[in-house]
Amino acid sequence: MTTVRNASPRDPSTAVPRGTSPFTDLAQQVRDRGLLRRRYGYYWTKLIAAPVVVAACLAVFVWIGESWWQLSTAAVLAVVFTQIAFLGHDAAHRQIFSSGKWNDWVSIVLGDLLVGMSYGWWQHKHTRHHANPNKLDADPDIELPVIAVTPETAAKHRSPVLRWLREHQGLLFFPILLLEGLSLHASGVRRVFSPGKLPRRWAEILFLTVRIGGYLLLVFVVLSPGIAFVFLAVQLGLFGFYMGISFAPNHKGMPIVPRDMKLDFLRRQVMMSRNVHGTRALDVLMGGLNYQIEHHLFPSMPRPHLRRAAPIVAAYCRDNDVPYTQVGLLTSYKIVVRYINRVGLGERDVFTCPLTQARTAIGR
């Protein structure tokens, strides 16, 4: 892991005055540069393109007909659905419109109708994650059913099979991501039919039924059963893999926060997140998720502004002694695999929170 320290020369005027929230001045700097302004042209282009591209892909699918060449169509659809999921993620974070209702409905149409994922399920889970990233008993993203990302979870060997999987989870991490697409669809369906409060439940049920049922019907009408099953395996597998490798570098392998630790907003979001630097092409491929620190600090910031905000945030964190972590894409994957491998093998305290270490040192 690399901690960035070269964003800009130190400027004493950027330090936080006493009695001021560490986040307040940074937020003002970002706001003054107009980085929280809406980008309607950018997003309307994507919103119009999304259904058009899906329709074009399905038209090509029908035109090709019964053929093993449909596996290339499956791969294209996996990429298209992932990119639409990224757009739904932006809408869910209120990046597109100032109206909460507009963002909610766009998220439902994109997520439920076009991708086949429940917006209500994702929103509940993702909101908890943003509030307490990497915090024990608070962040659902570190409570995974198969992969253990904390020593406590790894110690709970429920069966010989699960024990074996966790002991080899570093090696199996990327292959397991091939099942993530099926898991995302299943989790959404389970959520909309489960008891408990779920706004717009019937809209989600309708859209998921049309999307999943209609999609399966089309596939099995156009293709013979053998090719159809392989087509779905490729499409769902690559979709889940693409989603997984886009979200995995963000927090896994970063410090785990103890249950009782209280952190100010700036440190809670920055120190538990990791950026992945690269070209603008990487920004597109990862849907802006490579700017995870800026996204966690300013969830409603439009995606195109994240790249401009990154050097501002990096410099501010450096001037206020807040670790800001940024690595290359391959390095991020190495960190994640190495970390979960050590957790799976039963190593305790594989990554201690720096603030925990500081608190311990002070008490000695």
CSV table of C-alpha atoms in Angstrom, one decimal:
chain,number,residue,atom,x,y,z
A,1,MET,CA,0.0,0.0,0.0
A,2,THR,CA,1.2,3.5,-0.8
A,3,THR,CA,0.3,6.6,1.1
A,4,VAL,CA,0.3,9.6,-1.1
A,5,ARG,CA,2.4,12.5,0.2
A,6,ASN,CA,3.2,14.5,-3.0
A,7,ALA,CA,-0.1,16.2,-3.9
A,8,SER,CA,1.3,19.7,-3.6
A,9,PRO,CA,3.7,21.8,-1.5
A,10,ARG,CA,2.6,22.4,2.0
A,11,ASP,CA,0.6,25.5,2.5
A,12,PRO,CA,0.1,26.5,6.1
A,13,SER,CA,-3.0,28.4,5.2
A,14,THR,CA,-4.8,25.1,4.4
A,15,ALA,CA,-4.4,23.8,7.9
A,16,VAL,CA,-7.6,23.5,9.9
A,17,PRO,CA,-8.0,26.2,12.6
A,18,ARG,CA,-8.6,25.1,16.1
A,19,GLY,CA,-12.3,24.6,17.0
A,20,THR,CA,-13.2,23.8,13.3
A,21,SER,CA,-14.3,20.5,12.1
A,22,PRO,CA,-11.6,18.8,10.0
A,23,PHE,CA,-14.0,18.4,7.2
A,24,THR,CA,-15.5,21.9,7.1
A,25,ASP,CA,-12.7,23.7,5.3
A,26,LEU,CA,-12.2,20.9,2.8
A,27,ALA,CA,-15.9,21.0,2.0
A,28,GLN,CA,-15.8,24.7,1.5
A,29,GLN,CA,-12.8,24.5,-0.9
A,30,VAL,CA,-14.6,21.8,-3.0
A,31,ARG,CA,-17.8,23.9,-3.0
A,32,ASP,CA,-16.0,27.1,-4.1
A,33,ARG,CA,-14.5,25.3,-7.1
A,34,GLY,CA,-18.0,24.3,-8.2
A,35,LEU,CA,-17.3,20.6,-7.9
A,36,LEU,CA,-20.7,19.9,-6.4
A,37,ARG,CA,-22.7,21.4,-9.2
A,38,ARG,CA,-24.9,19.2,-11.3
A,39,ARG,CA,-23.8,17.8,-14.6
A,40,TYR,CA,-27.1,17.5,-16.5
A,41,GLY,CA,-25.7,17.2,-20.0
A,42,TYR,CA,-23.3,14.5,-19.0
A,43,TYR,CA,-25.9,12.4,-17.2
A,44,TRP,CA,-28.8,13.0,-19.7
A,45,THR,CA,-26.5,11.6,-22.4
A,46,LYS,CA,-25.9,8.5,-20.4
A,47,LEU,CA,-29.6,8.1,-19.4
A,48,ILE,CA,-30.7,8.3,-23.0
A,49,ALA,CA,-27.9,6.0,-24.2
A,50,ALA,CA,-28.6,3.3,-21.6
A,51,PRO,CA,-31.9,1.9,-22.9
A,52,VAL,CA,-30.9,2.5,-26.5
A,53,VAL,CA,-27.7,0.4,-26.1
A,54,VAL,CA,-29.6,-2.3,-24.3
A,55,ALA,CA,-32.3,-2.4,-27.1
A,56,ALA,CA,-29.5,-2.5,-29.7
A,57,CYS,CA,-27.8,-5.4,-28.0
A,58,LEU,CA,-31.0,-7.4,-27.7
A,59,ALA,CA,-31.8,-6.7,-31.4
A,60,VAL,CA,-28.4,-8.0,-32.4
A,61,PHE,CA,-29.0,-11.0,-30.1
A,62,VAL,CA,-32.2,-11.8,-31.9
A,63,TRP,CA,-30.6,-11.2,-35.3
A,64,ILE,CA,-27.7,-13.6,-34.6
A,65,GLY,CA,-30.1,-16.3,-33.4
A,66,GLU,CA,-29.1,-19.9,-32.7
A,67,SER,CA,-25.3,-19.7,-32.6
A,68,TRP,CA,-22.3,-20.1,-30.3
A,69,TRP,CA,-21.3,-16.6,-31.4
A,70,GLN,CA,-23.9,-15.4,-28.9
A,71,LEU,CA,-21.3,-15.9,-26.2
A,72,SER,CA,-19.7,-12.6,-27.5
A,73,THR,CA,-23.1,-11.0,-27.1
A,74,ALA,CA,-23.2,-12.3,-23.6
A,75,ALA,CA,-19.8,-10.6,-22.9
A,76,VAL,CA,-21.0,-7.3,-24.3
A,77,LEU,CA,-24.2,-7.4,-22.3
A,78,ALA,CA,-22.2,-8.1,-19.1
A,79,VAL,CA,-20.2,-4.9,-19.7
A,80,VAL,CA,-23.3,-2.9,-20.7
A,81,PHE,CA,-25.3,-4.0,-17.6
A,82,THR,CA,-22.3,-3.2,-15.3
A,83,GLN,CA,-22.0,0.3,-16.8
A,84,ILE,CA,-25.7,0.9,-16.3
A,85,ALA,CA,-25.3,-0.3,-12.7
A,86,PHE,CA,-22.6,2.3,-12.2
A,87,LEU,CA,-25.1,4.9,-13.5
A,88,GLY,CA,-27.7,3.7,-11.1
A,89,HIS,CA,-25.2,4.0,-8.3
A,90,ASP,CA,-24.7,7.6,-9.3
A,91,ALA,CA,-28.5,8.3,-9.2
A,92,ALA,CA,-28.8,6.5,-5.8
A,93,HIS,CA,-26.3,8.9,-4.4
A,94,ARG,CA,-28.2,11.9,-5.7
A,95,GLN,CA,-25.5,12.8,-8.1
A,96,ILE,CA,-27.8,13.3,-11.1
A,97,PHE,CA,-30.8,15.4,-10.0
A,98,SER,CA,-31.5,17.7,-7.1
A,99,SER,CA,-34.8,16.0,-6.6
A,100,GLY,CA,-34.7,12.9,-4.4
A,101,LYS,CA,-37.7,11.4,-6.1
A,102,TRP,CA,-36.2,11.8,-9.6
A,103,ASN,CA,-33.0,10.1,-8.4
A,104,ASP,CA,-35.0,7.3,-6.8
A,105,TRP,CA,-37.1,6.6,-9.8
A,106,VAL,CA,-34.1,6.7,-12.1
A,107,SER,CA,-32.3,4.2,-9.8
A,108,ILE,CA,-35.3,1.9,-9.9
A,109,VAL,CA,-35.6,2.0,-13.7
A,110,LEU,CA,-31.9,1.5,-14.2
A,111,GLY,CA,-31.4,-1.0,-11.5
A,112,ASP,CA,-34.6,-3.1,-11.4
A,113,LEU,CA,-35.8,-2.8,-15.0
A,114,LEU,CA,-32.5,-2.7,-17.0
A,115,VAL,CA,-30.0,-4.5,-14.8
A,116,GLY,CA,-32.3,-6.8,-12.7
A,117,MET,CA,-31.0,-5.6,-9.3
A,118,SER,CA,-33.2,-4.3,-6.5
A,119,TYR,CA,-32.6,-0.7,-5.8
A,120,GLY,CA,-34.3,-1.0,-2.3
A,121,TRP,CA,-32.0,-3.9,-1.3
A,122,TRP,CA,-28.9,-2.1,-2.6
A,123,GLN,CA,-29.8,1.3,-1.0
A,124,HIS,CA,-30.3,-0.2,2.5
A,125,LYS,CA,-27.0,-2.1,2.4
A,126,HIS,CA,-25.0,0.6,0.8
A,127,THR,CA,-26.2,3.4,3.1
A,128,ARG,CA,-25.0,1.4,6.1
A,129,HIS,CA,-21.6,0.9,4.4
A,130,HIS,CA,-21.1,4.6,3.7
A,131,ALA,CA,-22.0,5.5,7.3
A,132,ASN,CA,-19.3,3.2,8.8
A,133,PRO,CA,-16.9,1.8,6.2
A,134,ASN,CA,-14.9,-1.2,7.5
A,135,LYS,CA,-16.4,-0.9,11.0
A,136,LEU,CA,-17.2,-4.1,12.8
A,137,ASP,CA,-20.9,-4.9,13.3
A,138,ALA,CA,-21.8,-1.8,11.3
A,139,ASP,CA,-20.5,-2.2,7.7
A,140,PRO,CA,-22.4,-5.0,5.8
A,141,ASP,CA,-19.6,-5.1,3.2
A,142,ILE,CA,-17.3,-6.8,5.6
A,143,GLU,CA,-19.9,-9.5,6.5
A,144,LEU,CA,-19.7,-11.7,3.4
A,145,PRO,CA,-21.2,-15.2,3.3
A,146,VAL,CA,-18.2,-17.0,1.8
A,147,ILE,CA,-15.2,-14.6,1.8
A,148,ALA,CA,-14.0,-13.7,5.3
A,149,VAL,CA,-12.5,-10.2,5.5
A,150,THR,CA,-12.1,-10.1,9.3
A,151,PRO,CA,-10.3,-12.6,11.6
A,152,GLU,CA,-13.4,-13.0,13.7
A,153,THR,CA,-15.4,-14.1,10.6
A,154,ALA,CA,-12.6,-16.5,9.5
A,155,ALA,CA,-12.6,-18.1,13.0
A,156,LYS,CA,-16.3,-19.2,12.5
A,157,HIS,CA,-15.8,-22.5,10.7
A,158,ARG,CA,-19.3,-23.6,10.1
A,159,SER,CA,-18.5,-26.7,8.0
A,160,PRO,CA,-15.4,-28.5,6.5
A,161,VAL,CA,-16.3,-27.1,3.1
A,162,LEU,CA,-16.5,-23.5,4.3
A,163,ARG,CA,-13.3,-24.0,6.3
A,164,TRP,CA,-11.5,-25.2,3.2
A,165,LEU,CA,-12.8,-22.3,1.1
A,166,ARG,CA,-11.7,-19.7,3.6
A,167,GLU,CA,-8.2,-21.3,4.0
A,168,HIS,CA,-7.9,-20.9,0.2
A,169,GLN,CA,-9.9,-17.8,-0.3
A,170,GLY,CA,-6.9,-15.7,-1.5
A,171,LEU,CA,-6.5,-18.1,-4.4
A,172,LEU,CA,-10.3,-18.5,-5.0
A,173,PHE,CA,-11.2,-14.8,-4.7
A,174,PHE,CA,-11.4,-13.9,-8.4
A,175,PRO,CA,-13.1,-17.2,-9.4
A,176,ILE,CA,-15.7,-16.7,-6.7
A,177,LEU,CA,-16.6,-13.3,-8.2
A,178,LEU,CA,-18.0,-15.2,-11.2
A,179,LEU,CA,-20.9,-16.1,-8.9
A,180,GLU,CA,-21.5,-12.5,-7.8
A,181,GLY,CA,-23.9,-11.7,-10.6
A,182,LEU,CA,-26.3,-14.5,-9.7
A,183,SER,CA,-26.0,-13.5,-6.0
A,184,LEU,CA,-26.9,-9.9,-6.8
A,185,HIS,CA,-30.0,-10.9,-8.7
A,186,ALA,CA,-31.1,-13.4,-6.0
A,187,SER,CA,-30.5,-11.0,-3.2
A,188,GLY,CA,-32.7,-8.4,-4.9
A,189,VAL,CA,-35.5,-10.8,-5.5
A,190,ARG,CA,-35.4,-12.1,-2.0
A,191,ARG,CA,-35.5,-8.5,-0.6
A,192,VAL,CA,-38.6,-7.4,-2.5
A,193,PHE,CA,-40.5,-10.4,-1.3
A,194,SER,CA,-39.3,-10.2,2.3
A,195,PRO,CA,-41.3,-8.5,5.1
A,196,GLY,CA,-40.2,-5.1,6.3
A,197,LYS,CA,-40.4,-1.6,5.0
A,198,LEU,CA,-39.5,-1.2,1.3
A,199,PRO,CA,-40.6,2.0,-0.5
A,200,ARG,CA,-42.1,1.4,-4.0
A,201,ARG,CA,-42.1,-2.3,-3.4
A,202,TRP,CA,-44.7,-3.0,-6.1
A,203,ALA,CA,-42.8,-1.0,-8.7
A,204,GLU,CA,-39.7,-3.0,-7.9
A,205,ILE,CA,-41.6,-6.3,-8.1
A,206,LEU,CA,-43.1,-5.3,-11.5
A,207,PHE,CA,-39.8,-4.2,-12.9
A,208,LEU,CA,-37.8,-7.2,-11.7
A,209,THR,CA,-40.5,-9.5,-13.0
A,210,VAL,CA,-40.4,-7.9,-16.5
A,211,ARG,CA,-36.6,-7.7,-16.5
A,212,ILE,CA,-35.7,-11.2,-15.2
A,213,GLY,CA,-38.7,-13.1,-16.6
A,214,GLY,CA,-38.7,-11.3,-19.9
A,215,TYR,CA,-34.9,-11.7,-20.3
A,216,LEU,CA,-35.0,-15.5,-19.6
A,217,LEU,CA,-38.0,-16.0,-21.9
A,218,LEU,CA,-36.2,-14.2,-24.7
A,219,VAL,CA,-33.0,-16.2,-24.2
A,220,PHE,CA,-34.8,-19.5,-24.3
A,221,VAL,CA,-37.0,-18.6,-27.2
A,222,VAL,CA,-34.0,-17.6,-29.4
A,223,LEU,CA,-31.5,-20.2,-28.2
A,224,SER,CA,-31.7,-23.9,-27.7
A,225,PRO,CA,-31.5,-25.0,-24.0
A,226,GLY,CA,-27.8,-26.0,-24.2
A,227,ILE,CA,-26.6,-22.7,-25.7
A,228,ALA,CA,-29.0,-20.7,-23.6
A,229,PHE,CA,-27.6,-22.0,-20.3
A,230,VAL,CA,-24.0,-21.4,-21.4
A,231,PHE,CA,-25.0,-17.9,-22.6
A,232,LEU,CA,-26.6,-17.1,-19.2
A,233,ALA,CA,-23.5,-18.5,-17.4
A,234,VAL,CA,-21.2,-16.3,-19.4
A,235,GLN,CA,-23.3,-13.2,-19.1
A,236,LEU,CA,-24.0,-13.5,-15.4
A,237,GLY,CA,-20.4,-14.7,-14.6
A,238,LEU,CA,-18.7,-11.8,-16.4
A,239,PHE,CA,-21.3,-9.3,-15.0
A,240,GLY,CA,-20.5,-10.4,-11.4
A,241,PHE,CA,-16.8,-10.5,-12.1
A,242,TYR,CA,-16.8,-7.0,-13.6
A,243,MET,CA,-18.8,-5.7,-10.6
A,244,GLY,CA,-16.6,-7.5,-8.2
A,245,ILE,CA,-13.2,-6.2,-9.5
A,246,SER,CA,-14.6,-2.7,-9.6
A,247,PHE,CA,-15.7,-2.6,-5.9
A,248,ALA,CA,-13.1,-4.9,-4.4
A,249,PRO,CA,-10.1,-2.4,-4.4
A,250,ASN,CA,-12.0,0.2,-2.5
A,251,HIS,CA,-11.9,-0.9,1.1
A,252,LYS,CA,-10.7,-4.5,1.4
A,253,GLY,CA,-7.2,-4.6,2.9
A,254,MET,CA,-7.7,-1.2,4.6
A,255,PRO,CA,-7.9,-0.9,8.4
A,256,ILE,CA,-10.8,-2.5,10.2
A,257,VAL,CA,-12.4,-0.2,12.8
A,258,PRO,CA,-13.2,-1.6,16.2
A,259,ARG,CA,-16.8,-1.5,17.4
A,260,ASP,CA,-16.2,1.1,20.1
A,261,MET,CA,-13.9,3.5,18.2
A,262,LYS,CA,-15.3,7.0,17.4
A,263,LEU,CA,-13.7,8.8,14.5
A,264,ASP,CA,-14.4,12.2,13.0
A,265,PHE,CA,-16.1,12.1,9.5
A,266,LEU,CA,-12.9,13.0,7.6
A,267,ARG,CA,-10.8,10.3,9.1
A,268,ARG,CA,-13.6,7.7,9.1
A,269,GLN,CA,-14.0,8.1,5.3
A,270,VAL,CA,-10.4,8.7,4.2
A,271,MET,CA,-8.5,6.2,6.3
A,272,MET,CA,-10.7,3.3,5.5
A,273,SER,CA,-10.8,3.9,1.7
A,274,ARG,CA,-8.4,3.4,-1.1
A,275,ASN,CA,-8.1,5.3,-4.5
A,276,VAL,CA,-6.9,3.6,-7.6
A,277,HIS,CA,-5.0,6.0,-9.9
A,278,GLY,CA,-4.9,5.7,-13.6
A,279,THR,CA,-6.0,7.3,-16.9
A,280,ARG,CA,-9.4,8.6,-17.8
A,281,ALA,CA,-10.1,5.2,-19.5
A,282,LEU,CA,-9.8,3.6,-16.0
A,283,ASP,CA,-12.3,6.2,-14.7
A,284,VAL,CA,-14.8,5.0,-17.3
A,285,LEU,CA,-14.1,1.3,-16.8
A,286,MET,CA,-14.6,1.6,-13.0
A,287,GLY,CA,-17.5,4.0,-13.2
A,288,GLY,CA,-15.6,6.5,-11.0
A,289,LEU,CA,-15.3,4.0,-8.1
A,290,ASN,CA,-11.5,4.4,-8.4
A,291,TYR,CA,-12.0,7.7,-6.6
A,292,GLN,CA,-13.4,6.0,-3.5
A,293,ILE,CA,-12.0,8.6,-1.0
A,294,GLU,CA,-13.6,11.5,-2.7
A,295,HIS,CA,-16.8,9.6,-3.3
A,296,HIS,CA,-17.1,8.7,0.4
A,297,LEU,CA,-16.4,12.3,1.4
A,298,PHE,CA,-18.8,13.8,-1.1
A,299,PRO,CA,-21.3,11.0,-2.1
A,300,SER,CA,-23.5,13.4,-4.2
A,301,MET,CA,-20.5,14.8,-6.2
A,302,PRO,CA,-21.1,14.1,-9.9
A,303,ARG,CA,-18.8,11.5,-11.2
A,304,PRO,CA,-17.0,13.8,-13.8
A,305,HIS,CA,-15.8,16.0,-10.9
A,306,LEU,CA,-14.2,13.3,-8.8
A,307,ARG,CA,-10.9,13.4,-10.8
A,308,ARG,CA,-10.7,17.2,-10.3
A,309,ALA,CA,-11.4,16.8,-6.6
A,310,ALA,CA,-8.8,14.1,-5.9
A,311,PRO,CA,-5.7,16.4,-5.8
A,312,ILE,CA,-7.5,18.9,-3.6
A,313,VAL,CA,-8.5,16.2,-1.1
A,314,ALA,CA,-5.0,14.6,-1.2
A,315,ALA,CA,-3.3,17.9,-0.5
A,316,TYR,CA,-5.7,18.8,2.3
A,317,CYS,CA,-5.2,15.4,3.9
A,318,ARG,CA,-1.5,15.7,3.7
A,319,ASP,CA,-1.6,19.2,5.3
A,320,ASN,CA,-3.7,17.9,8.1
A,321,ASP,CA,-1.8,14.6,8.7
A,322,VAL,CA,-4.6,12.3,7.5
A,323,PRO,CA,-3.3,9.3,5.6
A,324,TYR,CA,-4.5,9.3,2.0
A,325,THR,CA,-4.0,6.0,0.2
A,326,GLN,CA,-3.7,5.7,-3.6
A,327,VAL,CA,-2.2,2.8,-5.6
A,328,GLY,CA,-2.3,1.4,-9.1
A,329,LEU,CA,-4.9,-1.1,-10.1
A,330,LEU,CA,-2.8,-4.2,-10.1
A,331,THR,CA,-1.3,-3.2,-6.8
A,332,SER,CA,-4.7,-2.8,-5.3
A,333,TYR,CA,-5.6,-6.4,-6.3
A,334,LYS,CA,-2.4,-7.7,-4.8
A,335,ILE,CA,-3.2,-6.0,-1.6
A,336,VAL,CA,-6.7,-7.4,-1.5
A,337,VAL,CA,-5.7,-11.0,-2.3
A,338,ARG,CA,-2.8,-10.9,0.2
A,339,TYR,CA,-5.0,-9.5,2.9
A,340,ILE,CA,-7.9,-12.0,2.5
A,341,ASN,CA,-5.4,-14.8,2.2
A,342,ARG,CA,-3.9,-14.0,5.5
A,343,VAL,CA,-7.3,-13.6,7.1
A,344,GLY,CA,-8.4,-17.0,5.7
A,345,LEU,CA,-5.3,-18.7,7.1
A,346,GLY,CA,-6.3,-17.5,10.6
A,347,GLU,CA,-3.8,-14.7,11.2
A,348,ARG,CA,-5.0,-12.4,13.9
A,349,ASP,CA,-4.8,-8.6,13.7
A,350,VAL,CA,-3.8,-8.8,10.0
A,351,PHE,CA,-4.4,-5.1,9.7
A,352,THR,CA,-4.6,-2.9,12.7
A,353,CYS,CA,-6.3,0.5,12.5
A,354,PRO,CA,-3.6,3.2,12.8
A,355,LEU,CA,-5.7,5.1,15.3
A,356,THR,CA,-5.9,2.0,17.4
A,357,GLN,CA,-2.1,1.7,17.4
A,358,ALA,CA,-1.8,5.4,18.3
A,359,ARG,CA,-4.3,5.0,21.2
A,360,THR,CA,-2.4,2.0,22.5
A,361,ALA,CA,0.9,3.8,22.3
A,362,ILE,CA,-0.4,6.8,24.3
A,363,GLY,CA,-1.7,4.5,27.0
A,364,ARG,CA,1.7,2.9,27.6
